[in-house]
Amino acid sequence: MSENKKKHLCYIALSDNILSKSNIELIKKSSKYGKIVIGLMSDKAISEYKTAPLLNFNQRKLIAENLKNVYKVVEQTSRDYTENLIKLKPKYVVHKKNSWHKGLQKRTRENVIKIIKKWSGKLLEFTTTDEKEDKFFELNPALRRNKLIRLIRSKKIVRFLEAHNSLSALIIEKLKLNVKNISEEFDGIWCSSLADSATRAKPDNQSVDLNTRINSLNDILETTSKPIIFDADNGGTDEQLPYTIKNLERMGISAIVMEDKIGVKKNSLFSDQAGAKQDSVKNFCNKLKLASLSRITNDLLIVARIESFILNKGLADALKRAEAYSKFGADLILIHSKAKTPNEIFKFAQKFKKSKYYKPLVCVPSTYSNTHEDDLIKHGFKVVIYANQLLRSVYPAMLITAKSILKNKKSKNIENKISSIKEIISLIEK
Ligand code: SPV
Ligand code: MG
């Protein structure tokens, strides 16, 4: 580097995993232009517009600070570069070519150009290796598993949607929607016992055995990278549970939900709960303890699902259980309800918030579906699971198509209502 260039600053904002080949290339190329300052985006800033990277801020910072050619690492607390650029007045801002010319990033790029122009700064855009190589990171089960904890720490609410097979999971994986200039997406995949059973035309009563459920998970893992929460019904027997936990952990699942019910398994949304009994607090606490001791890492979160409202046992019972479950190893509490309004779960949240055994709350707004996420956030919920909506949307669509073909004795009449083969194939191949 010439003497003159030595005093120039080169600003690179990074929002992904530092040790990707393309980032290293970017840093190497930039080092010819001046001293490199990495604007390391905070987890929170990233989560506001896309999935947070696998490594958290401190892990990324440690790596970035120790890279050759990096002069300094500063935190960038928003997607917008303005604050850091004005503070540092870098001669150059560096970015990967072609990765921010479209969509929401386009405005950020234009803004950067406008700001640095004030001190004759320049934008440098470099071609880097195909980002597919960076995707290698995503294949690591340990990194996928750890994503849920990170999302819980960095987002106001973490949003899961049910997938009943790989194709529905792929929709969750890839869908991004621009809502009021924020790129919205689902944070992860709920592997529902109801949806998994119904897809196999079986009732939600454990007729689909655990191995088959694990196979469904495997299919979904193959085509996605987002975190998965597994619905394990009541977790099975004490003899089986440690193996289930280890298996899920090995696969890279982020959380297991266990409900405090015993006896004949009934889906909680059925009004008839005859035969379904709630486990004793003591038994279920032992199960939670067993689950939490069976895991190798703390990244597989244990979610205790309380069925007190489902079985009309009331608020006091739910609260007593929440405290006990929390004490015995639950990382999160799922308070289930089949009421038409969220009143009972909101009352529960209000009281539980004050407990010294408080744990982040999960809800499943299937029957109180008119409840907006903002309201859930306001009442202290951290994870929302939309538990069955994709399954419920394919069923009527298939019925309409089948009826149309039967009625018209040809398929032409339904053509404009169904997707083209090309559309589906391109989703798979992309
Ligand atoms: C599931 O989706 O299988 C659940 C949630 O367990 S519920 O159907 O509400 O019981
Ligand atoms: Mg279930």
CSV table of C-alpha atoms and ligand atoms in Angstrom, one decimal:
chain,number,residue,atom,x,y,z
A,1,MET,CA,0.0,0.0,0.0
A,2,SER,CA,1.4,3.4,-0.9
A,3,GLU,CA,1.9,6.0,1.9
A,4,ASN,CA,-1.0,8.0,0.6
A,5,LYS,CA,-3.4,5.1,0.6
A,6,LYS,CA,-2.4,4.2,4.1
A,7,LYS,CA,-4.6,6.9,5.6
A,8,HIS,CA,-7.7,6.1,3.6
A,9,LEU,CA,-10.4,4.2,5.3
A,10,CYS,CA,-12.3,1.4,3.5
A,11,TYR,CA,-15.7,0.7,5.1
A,12,ILE,CA,-17.3,-2.7,4.6
A,13,ALA,CA,-20.6,-3.5,6.3
A,14,LEU,CA,-21.0,-7.2,7.0
A,15,SER,CA,-24.3,-8.8,8.0
A,16,ASP,CA,-23.4,-12.5,7.3
A,17,ASN,CA,-21.0,-15.1,8.7
A,18,ILE,CA,-17.6,-13.6,8.5
A,19,LEU,CA,-15.6,-16.6,7.5
A,20,SER,CA,-17.2,-17.1,4.1
A,21,LYS,CA,-15.0,-17.3,1.1
A,22,SER,CA,-16.6,-14.3,-0.6
A,23,ASN,CA,-16.1,-12.1,2.5
A,24,ILE,CA,-12.4,-13.0,2.7
A,25,GLU,CA,-12.1,-12.1,-1.0
A,26,LEU,CA,-13.8,-8.8,-0.4
A,27,ILE,CA,-11.4,-7.9,2.5
A,28,LYS,CA,-8.4,-9.0,0.5
A,29,LYS,CA,-9.3,-6.9,-2.5
A,30,SER,CA,-10.2,-3.9,-0.4
A,31,SER,CA,-6.9,-4.0,1.5
A,32,LYS,CA,-5.3,-2.5,-1.6
A,33,TYR,CA,-7.3,0.7,-1.2
A,34,GLY,CA,-6.8,1.5,2.4
A,35,LYS,CA,-7.3,0.6,6.1
A,36,ILE,CA,-10.3,-1.7,6.4
A,37,VAL,CA,-13.0,-0.8,8.9
A,38,ILE,CA,-15.6,-3.5,9.2
A,39,GLY,CA,-19.1,-2.2,10.0
A,40,LEU,CA,-20.4,-5.3,11.8
A,41,MET,CA,-24.1,-5.3,11.9
A,42,SER,CA,-25.8,-6.1,15.2
A,43,ASP,CA,-28.0,-9.2,15.4
A,44,LYS,CA,-30.9,-6.9,16.0
A,45,ALA,CA,-30.3,-4.8,12.9
A,46,ILE,CA,-30.0,-7.9,10.7
A,47,SER,CA,-33.1,-9.5,12.2
A,48,GLU,CA,-35.1,-6.5,11.2
A,49,TYR,CA,-34.8,-7.4,7.6
A,50,LYS,CA,-33.5,-10.9,7.2
A,51,THR,CA,-32.6,-14.1,9.1
A,52,ALA,CA,-29.8,-13.5,11.5
A,53,PRO,CA,-26.5,-15.2,10.5
A,54,LEU,CA,-25.5,-18.4,12.3
A,55,LEU,CA,-22.8,-16.7,14.4
A,56,ASN,CA,-23.9,-14.1,17.0
A,57,PHE,CA,-22.5,-10.6,17.1
A,58,ASN,CA,-19.7,-11.3,19.6
A,59,GLN,CA,-18.6,-14.4,17.8
A,60,ARG,CA,-18.5,-12.5,14.5
A,61,LYS,CA,-16.7,-9.6,16.1
A,62,LEU,CA,-14.0,-11.8,17.5
A,63,ILE,CA,-13.4,-13.4,14.1
A,64,ALA,CA,-13.5,-10.0,12.3
A,65,GLU,CA,-11.1,-8.4,14.7
A,66,ASN,CA,-8.5,-11.1,14.2
A,67,LEU,CA,-8.5,-11.2,10.4
A,68,LYS,CA,-5.5,-10.1,8.5
A,69,ASN,CA,-5.9,-6.6,6.9
A,70,VAL,CA,-8.7,-5.6,9.2
A,71,TYR,CA,-7.8,-2.3,11.0
A,72,LYS,CA,-10.9,-1.9,13.1
A,73,VAL,CA,-14.4,-3.3,13.8
A,74,VAL,CA,-17.3,-1.0,14.6
A,75,GLU,CA,-20.9,-1.9,15.3
A,76,GLN,CA,-23.5,-0.9,12.7
A,77,THR,CA,-26.7,-0.8,14.7
A,78,SER,CA,-29.0,-0.4,11.7
A,79,ARG,CA,-29.4,-1.5,8.1
A,80,ASP,CA,-28.8,2.1,7.2
A,81,TYR,CA,-25.1,3.1,7.0
A,82,THR,CA,-25.5,6.8,7.6
A,83,GLU,CA,-24.5,7.1,11.3
A,84,ASN,CA,-21.2,5.2,10.8
A,85,LEU,CA,-20.3,6.8,7.5
A,86,ILE,CA,-20.8,10.3,8.9
A,87,LYS,CA,-18.7,9.4,12.0
A,88,LEU,CA,-15.8,7.8,10.0
A,89,LYS,CA,-15.9,9.6,6.6
A,90,PRO,CA,-14.3,6.7,4.8
A,91,LYS,CA,-12.8,7.4,1.4
A,92,TYR,CA,-14.2,4.1,0.2
A,93,VAL,CA,-17.3,2.0,0.9
A,94,VAL,CA,-16.9,-1.6,-0.4
A,95,HIS,CA,-19.7,-4.0,-1.2
A,96,LYS,CA,-20.2,-7.3,-3.2
A,97,LYS,CA,-21.2,-6.5,-6.7
A,98,ASN,CA,-24.8,-7.3,-7.8
A,99,SER,CA,-26.0,-8.2,-4.4
A,100,TRP,CA,-27.8,-4.9,-3.5
A,101,HIS,CA,-29.0,-3.4,-6.8
A,102,LYS,CA,-32.6,-4.7,-6.3
A,103,GLY,CA,-35.4,-4.7,-3.7
A,104,LEU,CA,-35.0,-3.1,-0.3
A,105,GLN,CA,-31.2,-3.0,-0.5
A,106,LYS,CA,-31.4,-0.7,-3.5
A,107,ARG,CA,-32.4,2.3,-1.4
A,108,THR,CA,-29.6,1.6,1.1
A,109,ARG,CA,-27.1,1.6,-1.8
A,110,GLU,CA,-28.3,4.9,-3.3
A,111,ASN,CA,-28.1,6.5,0.2
A,112,VAL,CA,-24.5,5.4,0.7
A,113,ILE,CA,-23.5,6.9,-2.7
A,114,LYS,CA,-25.2,10.2,-1.8
A,115,ILE,CA,-23.6,10.5,1.7
A,116,ILE,CA,-20.0,9.7,0.7
A,117,LYS,CA,-20.2,12.0,-2.2
A,118,LYS,CA,-20.0,14.9,0.4
A,119,TRP,CA,-16.4,14.1,1.0
A,120,SER,CA,-15.7,12.7,-2.5
A,121,GLY,CA,-15.9,9.2,-1.2
A,122,LYS,CA,-16.4,6.3,-3.7
A,123,LEU,CA,-18.3,3.1,-3.7
A,124,LEU,CA,-16.3,0.1,-4.8
A,125,GLU,CA,-18.2,-3.0,-5.8
A,126,PHE,CA,-16.2,-6.2,-6.2
A,127,THR,CA,-17.1,-9.5,-7.8
A,128,THR,CA,-16.7,-12.4,-5.4
A,129,THR,CA,-17.1,-16.2,-5.5
A,130,ASP,CA,-20.5,-17.6,-6.1
A,131,GLU,CA,-22.3,-17.3,-2.8
A,132,LYS,CA,-23.4,-20.9,-3.1
A,133,GLU,CA,-20.1,-21.8,-1.4
A,134,ASP,CA,-21.1,-19.7,1.6
A,135,LYS,CA,-24.2,-21.9,1.9
A,136,PHE,CA,-21.9,-24.6,3.1
A,137,PHE,CA,-22.4,-23.1,6.6
A,138,GLU,CA,-26.0,-23.8,6.5
A,139,LEU,CA,-25.5,-27.5,6.2
A,140,ASN,CA,-24.1,-27.8,9.7
A,141,PRO,CA,-26.8,-29.2,12.1
A,142,ALA,CA,-25.2,-27.6,15.1
A,143,LEU,CA,-25.5,-24.2,13.6
A,144,ARG,CA,-29.1,-24.7,12.5
A,145,ARG,CA,-30.0,-25.9,16.0
A,146,ASN,CA,-28.5,-22.8,17.6
A,147,LYS,CA,-30.5,-20.4,15.4
A,148,LEU,CA,-33.7,-20.4,17.6
A,149,ILE,CA,-32.0,-19.2,20.8
A,150,ARG,CA,-30.3,-16.5,18.8
A,151,LEU,CA,-33.6,-15.4,17.2
A,152,ILE,CA,-35.3,-15.4,20.6
A,153,ARG,CA,-32.5,-13.1,21.9
A,154,SER,CA,-32.6,-10.7,19.0
A,155,LYS,CA,-36.2,-10.5,17.7
A,156,LYS,CA,-39.3,-9.1,19.3
A,157,ILE,CA,-41.3,-12.1,18.2
A,158,VAL,CA,-40.1,-15.3,16.5
A,159,ARG,CA,-42.6,-16.6,13.9
A,160,PHE,CA,-43.0,-20.3,13.1
A,161,LEU,CA,-45.3,-21.9,10.5
A,162,GLU,CA,-46.4,-25.5,10.1
A,163,ALA,CA,-44.9,-27.6,7.3
A,164,HIS,CA,-46.4,-31.0,6.6
A,165,ASN,CA,-43.8,-32.1,4.0
A,166,SER,CA,-40.7,-30.8,2.2
A,167,LEU,CA,-42.6,-28.7,-0.3
A,168,SER,CA,-44.5,-26.8,2.3
A,169,ALA,CA,-41.3,-26.4,4.2
A,170,LEU,CA,-39.7,-25.0,1.1
A,171,ILE,CA,-42.3,-22.3,1.0
A,172,ILE,CA,-41.4,-21.3,4.6
A,173,GLU,CA,-37.8,-21.4,3.7
A,174,LYS,CA,-38.0,-19.2,0.7
A,175,LEU,CA,-40.9,-16.8,1.0
A,176,LYS,CA,-39.9,-13.2,1.5
A,177,LEU,CA,-42.5,-10.4,1.4
A,178,ASN,CA,-41.9,-6.7,1.3
A,179,VAL,CA,-44.4,-5.3,3.9
A,180,LYS,CA,-44.1,-1.5,4.4
A,181,ASN,CA,-40.5,-1.6,3.3
A,182,ILE,CA,-39.5,-4.4,5.6
A,183,SER,CA,-38.6,-7.8,4.2
A,184,GLU,CA,-40.8,-10.2,6.2
A,185,GLU,CA,-40.4,-13.9,6.4
A,186,PHE,CA,-41.1,-16.9,8.7
A,187,ASP,CA,-38.3,-17.6,11.1
A,188,GLY,CA,-38.7,-21.3,11.2
A,189,ILE,CA,-40.7,-24.5,10.7
A,190,TRP,CA,-43.2,-26.2,13.1
A,191,CYS,CA,-43.3,-29.9,12.6
A,192,SER,CA,-46.9,-30.6,13.8
A,193,SER,CA,-48.1,-34.0,14.9
A,194,LEU,CA,-51.6,-33.0,13.6
A,195,ALA,CA,-50.3,-32.0,10.1
A,196,ASP,CA,-47.9,-34.8,9.8
A,197,SER,CA,-50.6,-37.3,10.7
A,198,ALA,CA,-53.3,-35.7,8.5
A,199,THR,CA,-50.9,-35.7,5.5
A,200,ARG,CA,-50.8,-39.5,6.0
A,201,ALA,CA,-54.6,-39.6,6.4
A,202,LYS,CA,-54.2,-40.7,10.0
A,203,PRO,CA,-55.7,-39.2,13.1
A,204,ASP,CA,-53.6,-37.1,15.5
A,205,ASN,CA,-53.4,-39.9,18.0
A,206,GLN,CA,-49.9,-41.3,17.6
A,207,SER,CA,-50.9,-43.7,14.9
A,208,VAL,CA,-48.0,-42.2,13.1
A,209,ASP,CA,-45.1,-43.6,15.1
A,210,LEU,CA,-42.0,-41.6,16.2
A,211,ASN,CA,-39.8,-43.1,13.5
A,212,THR,CA,-42.1,-42.0,10.7
A,213,ARG,CA,-42.2,-38.5,12.3
A,214,ILE,CA,-38.4,-38.5,12.4
A,215,ASN,CA,-38.4,-39.4,8.7
A,216,SER,CA,-40.6,-36.5,7.9
A,217,LEU,CA,-38.1,-34.3,9.7
A,218,ASN,CA,-35.3,-35.7,7.6
A,219,ASP,CA,-37.1,-34.8,4.4
A,220,ILE,CA,-37.6,-31.3,5.6
A,221,LEU,CA,-34.0,-31.0,6.8
A,222,GLU,CA,-32.8,-31.9,3.4
A,223,THR,CA,-34.3,-28.9,1.7
A,224,THR,CA,-34.2,-26.2,4.3
A,225,SER,CA,-31.9,-24.2,6.6
A,226,LYS,CA,-34.3,-22.5,9.0
A,227,PRO,CA,-34.7,-23.7,12.6
A,228,ILE,CA,-37.3,-26.4,13.3
A,229,ILE,CA,-39.5,-26.9,16.4
A,230,PHE,CA,-40.7,-30.5,16.8
A,231,ASP,CA,-44.0,-31.4,18.3
A,232,ALA,CA,-43.3,-34.6,20.3
A,233,ASP,CA,-46.8,-35.0,21.8
A,234,ASN,CA,-46.1,-35.9,25.4
A,235,GLY,CA,-42.5,-37.0,24.7
A,236,GLY,CA,-43.3,-40.7,25.0
A,237,THR,CA,-42.1,-42.9,27.9
A,238,ASP,CA,-39.1,-42.2,30.1
A,239,GLU,CA,-37.3,-45.1,28.5
A,240,GLN,CA,-37.7,-43.6,25.0
A,241,LEU,CA,-37.3,-39.9,25.8
A,242,PRO,CA,-33.5,-39.8,26.1
A,243,TYR,CA,-33.1,-41.4,22.6
A,244,THR,CA,-35.6,-39.0,21.1
A,245,ILE,CA,-33.7,-36.1,22.5
A,246,LYS,CA,-30.4,-37.3,21.3
A,247,ASN,CA,-31.8,-38.0,17.9
A,248,LEU,CA,-33.4,-34.6,17.5
A,249,GLU,CA,-30.2,-32.9,18.8
A,250,ARG,CA,-28.1,-34.8,16.2
A,251,MET,CA,-30.4,-33.8,13.4
A,252,GLY,CA,-30.1,-30.1,14.3
A,253,ILE,CA,-33.6,-29.6,15.6
A,254,SER,CA,-33.9,-26.4,17.7
A,255,ALA,CA,-36.7,-27.3,20.1
A,256,ILE,CA,-38.9,-30.1,21.3
A,257,VAL,CA,-42.4,-29.4,22.6
A,258,MET,CA,-43.8,-31.8,25.2
A,259,GLU,CA,-47.3,-31.5,26.4
A,260,ASP,CA,-48.4,-32.4,29.9
A,261,LYS,CA,-51.1,-35.0,28.9
A,262,ILE,CA,-51.3,-38.7,29.4
A,263,GLY,CA,-53.7,-41.4,28.4
A,264,VAL,CA,-55.6,-41.5,25.1
A,265,LYS,CA,-53.9,-38.9,22.9
A,266,LYS,CA,-56.4,-36.4,21.5
A,267,ASN,CA,-55.7,-33.3,19.5
A,268,SER,CA,-56.0,-30.3,21.9
A,269,LEU,CA,-58.4,-28.4,19.6
A,270,PHE,CA,-61.1,-31.1,19.8
A,271,SER,CA,-63.9,-30.1,22.1
A,272,ASP,CA,-64.2,-33.6,23.4
A,273,GLN,CA,-61.2,-34.3,25.6
A,274,ALA,CA,-62.8,-37.4,27.2
A,275,GLY,CA,-60.0,-39.9,28.0
A,276,ALA,CA,-57.3,-37.3,27.8
A,277,LYS,CA,-55.8,-36.6,31.2
A,278,GLN,CA,-53.3,-34.1,32.4
A,279,ASP,CA,-50.1,-35.6,33.8
A,280,SER,CA,-49.3,-35.0,37.5
A,281,VAL,CA,-47.0,-32.0,38.1
A,282,LYS,CA,-44.4,-34.4,39.6
A,283,ASN,CA,-44.4,-36.8,36.7
A,284,PHE,CA,-44.1,-34.1,34.1
A,285,CYS,CA,-41.4,-32.3,36.0
A,286,ASN,CA,-39.4,-35.5,36.1
A,287,LYS,CA,-39.9,-35.9,32.4
A,288,LEU,CA,-38.6,-32.3,31.8
A,289,LYS,CA,-35.6,-33.0,34.0
A,290,LEU,CA,-34.9,-36.2,32.1
A,291,ALA,CA,-35.2,-34.4,28.8
A,292,SER,CA,-32.9,-31.6,29.9
A,293,LEU,CA,-30.3,-34.0,31.3
A,294,SER,CA,-30.3,-36.1,28.2
A,295,ARG,CA,-29.2,-33.4,25.8
A,296,ILE,CA,-25.6,-32.8,25.1
A,297,THR,CA,-25.9,-29.1,24.4
A,298,ASN,CA,-28.2,-26.5,25.8
A,299,ASP,CA,-29.2,-25.4,22.2
A,300,LEU,CA,-32.0,-27.9,21.9
A,301,LEU,CA,-34.6,-26.0,23.8
A,302,ILE,CA,-37.1,-27.9,26.0
A,303,VAL,CA,-40.6,-26.4,25.6
A,304,ALA,CA,-43.2,-27.4,28.2
A,305,ARG,CA,-46.7,-27.2,26.9
A,306,ILE,CA,-49.3,-26.6,29.5
A,307,GLU,CA,-52.8,-28.1,28.7
A,308,SER,CA,-54.6,-26.7,31.8
A,309,PHE,CA,-56.8,-24.3,29.7
A,310,ILE,CA,-57.6,-27.1,27.2
A,311,LEU,CA,-58.8,-29.3,30.0
A,312,ASN,CA,-60.7,-26.5,31.8
A,313,LYS,CA,-58.4,-26.6,34.8
A,314,GLY,CA,-58.1,-22.8,35.0
A,315,LEU,CA,-55.4,-20.1,35.5
A,316,ALA,CA,-54.2,-21.1,39.0
A,317,ASP,CA,-53.4,-24.6,37.8
A,318,ALA,CA,-51.6,-23.3,34.7
A,319,LEU,CA,-49.5,-20.9,36.7
A,320,LYS,CA,-48.6,-23.6,39.3
A,321,ARG,CA,-47.5,-25.9,36.5
A,322,ALA,CA,-45.5,-23.1,34.7
A,323,GLU,CA,-43.4,-22.4,37.7
A,324,ALA,CA,-42.8,-26.1,38.4
A,325,TYR,CA,-41.9,-26.9,34.8
A,326,SER,CA,-39.6,-23.9,34.6
A,327,LYS,CA,-37.8,-25.0,37.8
A,328,PHE,CA,-37.4,-28.5,36.4
A,329,GLY,CA,-35.7,-27.7,33.1
A,330,ALA,CA,-38.2,-26.1,30.7
A,331,ASP,CA,-36.5,-23.4,28.6
A,332,LEU,CA,-39.8,-22.1,27.2
A,333,ILE,CA,-43.4,-22.4,28.3
A,334,LEU,CA,-46.1,-23.0,25.7
A,335,ILE,CA,-49.5,-22.0,27.1
A,336,HIS,CA,-52.1,-23.7,25.0
A,337,SER,CA,-55.7,-22.5,24.5
A,338,LYS,CA,-58.6,-23.3,22.3
A,339,ALA,CA,-60.6,-20.2,23.2
A,340,LYS,CA,-61.9,-17.8,20.6
A,341,THR,CA,-60.0,-14.9,22.2
A,342,PRO,CA,-56.5,-14.6,23.7
A,343,ASN,CA,-57.9,-13.4,27.1
A,344,GLU,CA,-56.9,-16.4,29.1
A,345,ILE,CA,-53.4,-16.7,27.8
A,346,PHE,CA,-52.9,-12.9,28.2
A,347,LYS,CA,-54.0,-13.2,31.8
A,348,PHE,CA,-51.6,-16.1,32.3
A,349,ALA,CA,-48.8,-14.1,30.7
A,350,GLN,CA,-49.5,-11.1,32.9
A,351,LYS,CA,-49.2,-13.2,36.1
A,352,PHE,CA,-46.3,-15.4,35.0
A,353,LYS,CA,-44.2,-12.3,34.0
A,354,LYS,CA,-43.9,-11.5,37.7
A,355,SER,CA,-42.7,-15.0,38.7
A,356,LYS,CA,-39.1,-15.5,39.6
A,357,TYR,CA,-39.4,-18.7,37.5
A,358,TYR,CA,-40.4,-16.7,34.4
A,359,LYS,CA,-39.4,-18.2,31.0
A,360,PRO,CA,-40.1,-16.9,27.5
A,361,LEU,CA,-43.7,-17.7,26.3
A,362,VAL,CA,-44.9,-19.5,23.2
A,363,CYS,CA,-48.5,-19.5,21.9
A,364,VAL,CA,-50.4,-21.2,19.2
A,365,PRO,CA,-53.1,-18.9,17.9
A,366,SER,CA,-55.3,-21.4,16.0
A,367,THR,CA,-58.7,-20.6,17.5
A,368,TYR,CA,-57.9,-17.0,18.5
A,369,SER,CA,-56.6,-16.3,15.0
A,370,ASN,CA,-57.7,-12.7,14.9
A,371,THR,CA,-54.9,-11.8,17.4
A,372,HIS,CA,-52.2,-9.7,15.8
A,373,GLU,CA,-48.5,-10.3,16.4
A,374,ASP,CA,-48.2,-6.8,17.9
A,375,ASP,CA,-50.7,-7.8,20.6
A,376,LEU,CA,-48.7,-11.0,21.3
A,377,ILE,CA,-45.5,-9.0,21.7
A,378,LYS,CA,-47.3,-6.5,24.0
A,379,HIS,CA,-48.4,-9.3,26.2
A,380,GLY,CA,-44.9,-10.8,26.5
A,381,PHE,CA,-45.0,-13.6,24.0
A,382,LYS,CA,-41.7,-14.5,22.3
A,383,VAL,CA,-42.6,-17.3,19.9
A,384,VAL,CA,-45.8,-17.6,17.8
A,385,ILE,CA,-46.6,-20.9,16.1
A,386,TYR,CA,-49.1,-20.9,13.2
A,387,ALA,CA,-49.6,-24.6,13.7
A,388,ASN,CA,-51.8,-25.9,10.8
A,389,GLN,CA,-52.6,-23.2,8.3
A,390,LEU,CA,-50.6,-24.6,5.3
A,391,LEU,CA,-52.3,-28.0,5.7
A,392,ARG,CA,-55.7,-26.4,5.9
A,393,SER,CA,-55.0,-24.4,2.8
A,394,VAL,CA,-54.0,-27.4,0.6
A,395,TYR,CA,-57.0,-29.5,1.5
A,396,PRO,CA,-59.8,-27.2,0.1
A,397,ALA,CA,-57.7,-26.4,-2.9
A,398,MET,CA,-57.3,-30.1,-3.8
A,399,LEU,CA,-61.0,-30.7,-3.2
A,400,ILE,CA,-62.0,-27.8,-5.6
A,401,THR,CA,-59.7,-29.2,-8.3
A,402,ALA,CA,-60.9,-32.8,-7.9
A,403,LYS,CA,-64.5,-31.6,-8.1
A,404,SER,CA,-63.9,-29.5,-11.2
A,405,ILE,CA,-62.4,-32.4,-13.1
A,406,LEU,CA,-65.2,-34.7,-12.1
A,407,LYS,CA,-67.8,-32.2,-13.1
A,408,ASN,CA,-66.3,-31.1,-16.4
A,409,LYS,CA,-64.8,-34.4,-17.4
A,410,LYS,CA,-61.5,-32.5,-18.3
A,411,SER,CA,-59.1,-30.3,-16.4
A,412,LYS,CA,-59.1,-27.2,-18.5
A,413,ASN,CA,-61.6,-25.4,-16.3
A,414,ILE,CA,-59.3,-25.5,-13.3
A,415,GLU,CA,-56.1,-24.6,-15.2
A,416,ASN,CA,-56.2,-20.9,-14.3
A,417,LYS,CA,-56.6,-21.6,-10.6
A,418,ILE,CA,-53.7,-24.0,-10.2
A,419,SER,CA,-50.0,-23.3,-10.5
A,420,SER,CA,-48.1,-24.3,-13.6
A,421,ILE,CA,-45.7,-27.2,-13.4
A,422,LYS,CA,-43.0,-24.7,-14.2
A,423,GLU,CA,-43.7,-22.6,-11.2
A,424,ILE,CA,-43.4,-25.5,-8.8
A,425,ILE,CA,-40.3,-26.9,-10.5
A,426,SER,CA,-38.6,-23.6,-10.4
A,427,LEU,CA,-39.3,-23.3,-6.7
A,428,ILE,CA,-37.6,-26.6,-6.2
A,429,GLU,CA,-34.6,-26.0,-8.4
A,430,LYS,CA,-33.8,-22.4,-7.4
B,1,SPV,C1,-50.2,-29.8,16.4
B,1,SPV,O1,-50.1,-28.9,15.5
B,1,SPV,O2,-50.1,-31.0,16.2
B,1,SPV,C2,-50.4,-29.3,17.8
B,1,SPV,C3,-51.0,-28.0,18.1
B,1,SPV,O3,-50.0,-30.0,18.7
B,1,SPV,S1,-52.7,-28.4,18.3
B,1,SPV,O4,-53.2,-28.9,17.1
B,1,SPV,O5,-53.4,-27.1,18.6
B,1,SPV,O6,-52.8,-29.3,19.4
B,2,MG,MG,-49.6,-32.0,18.1
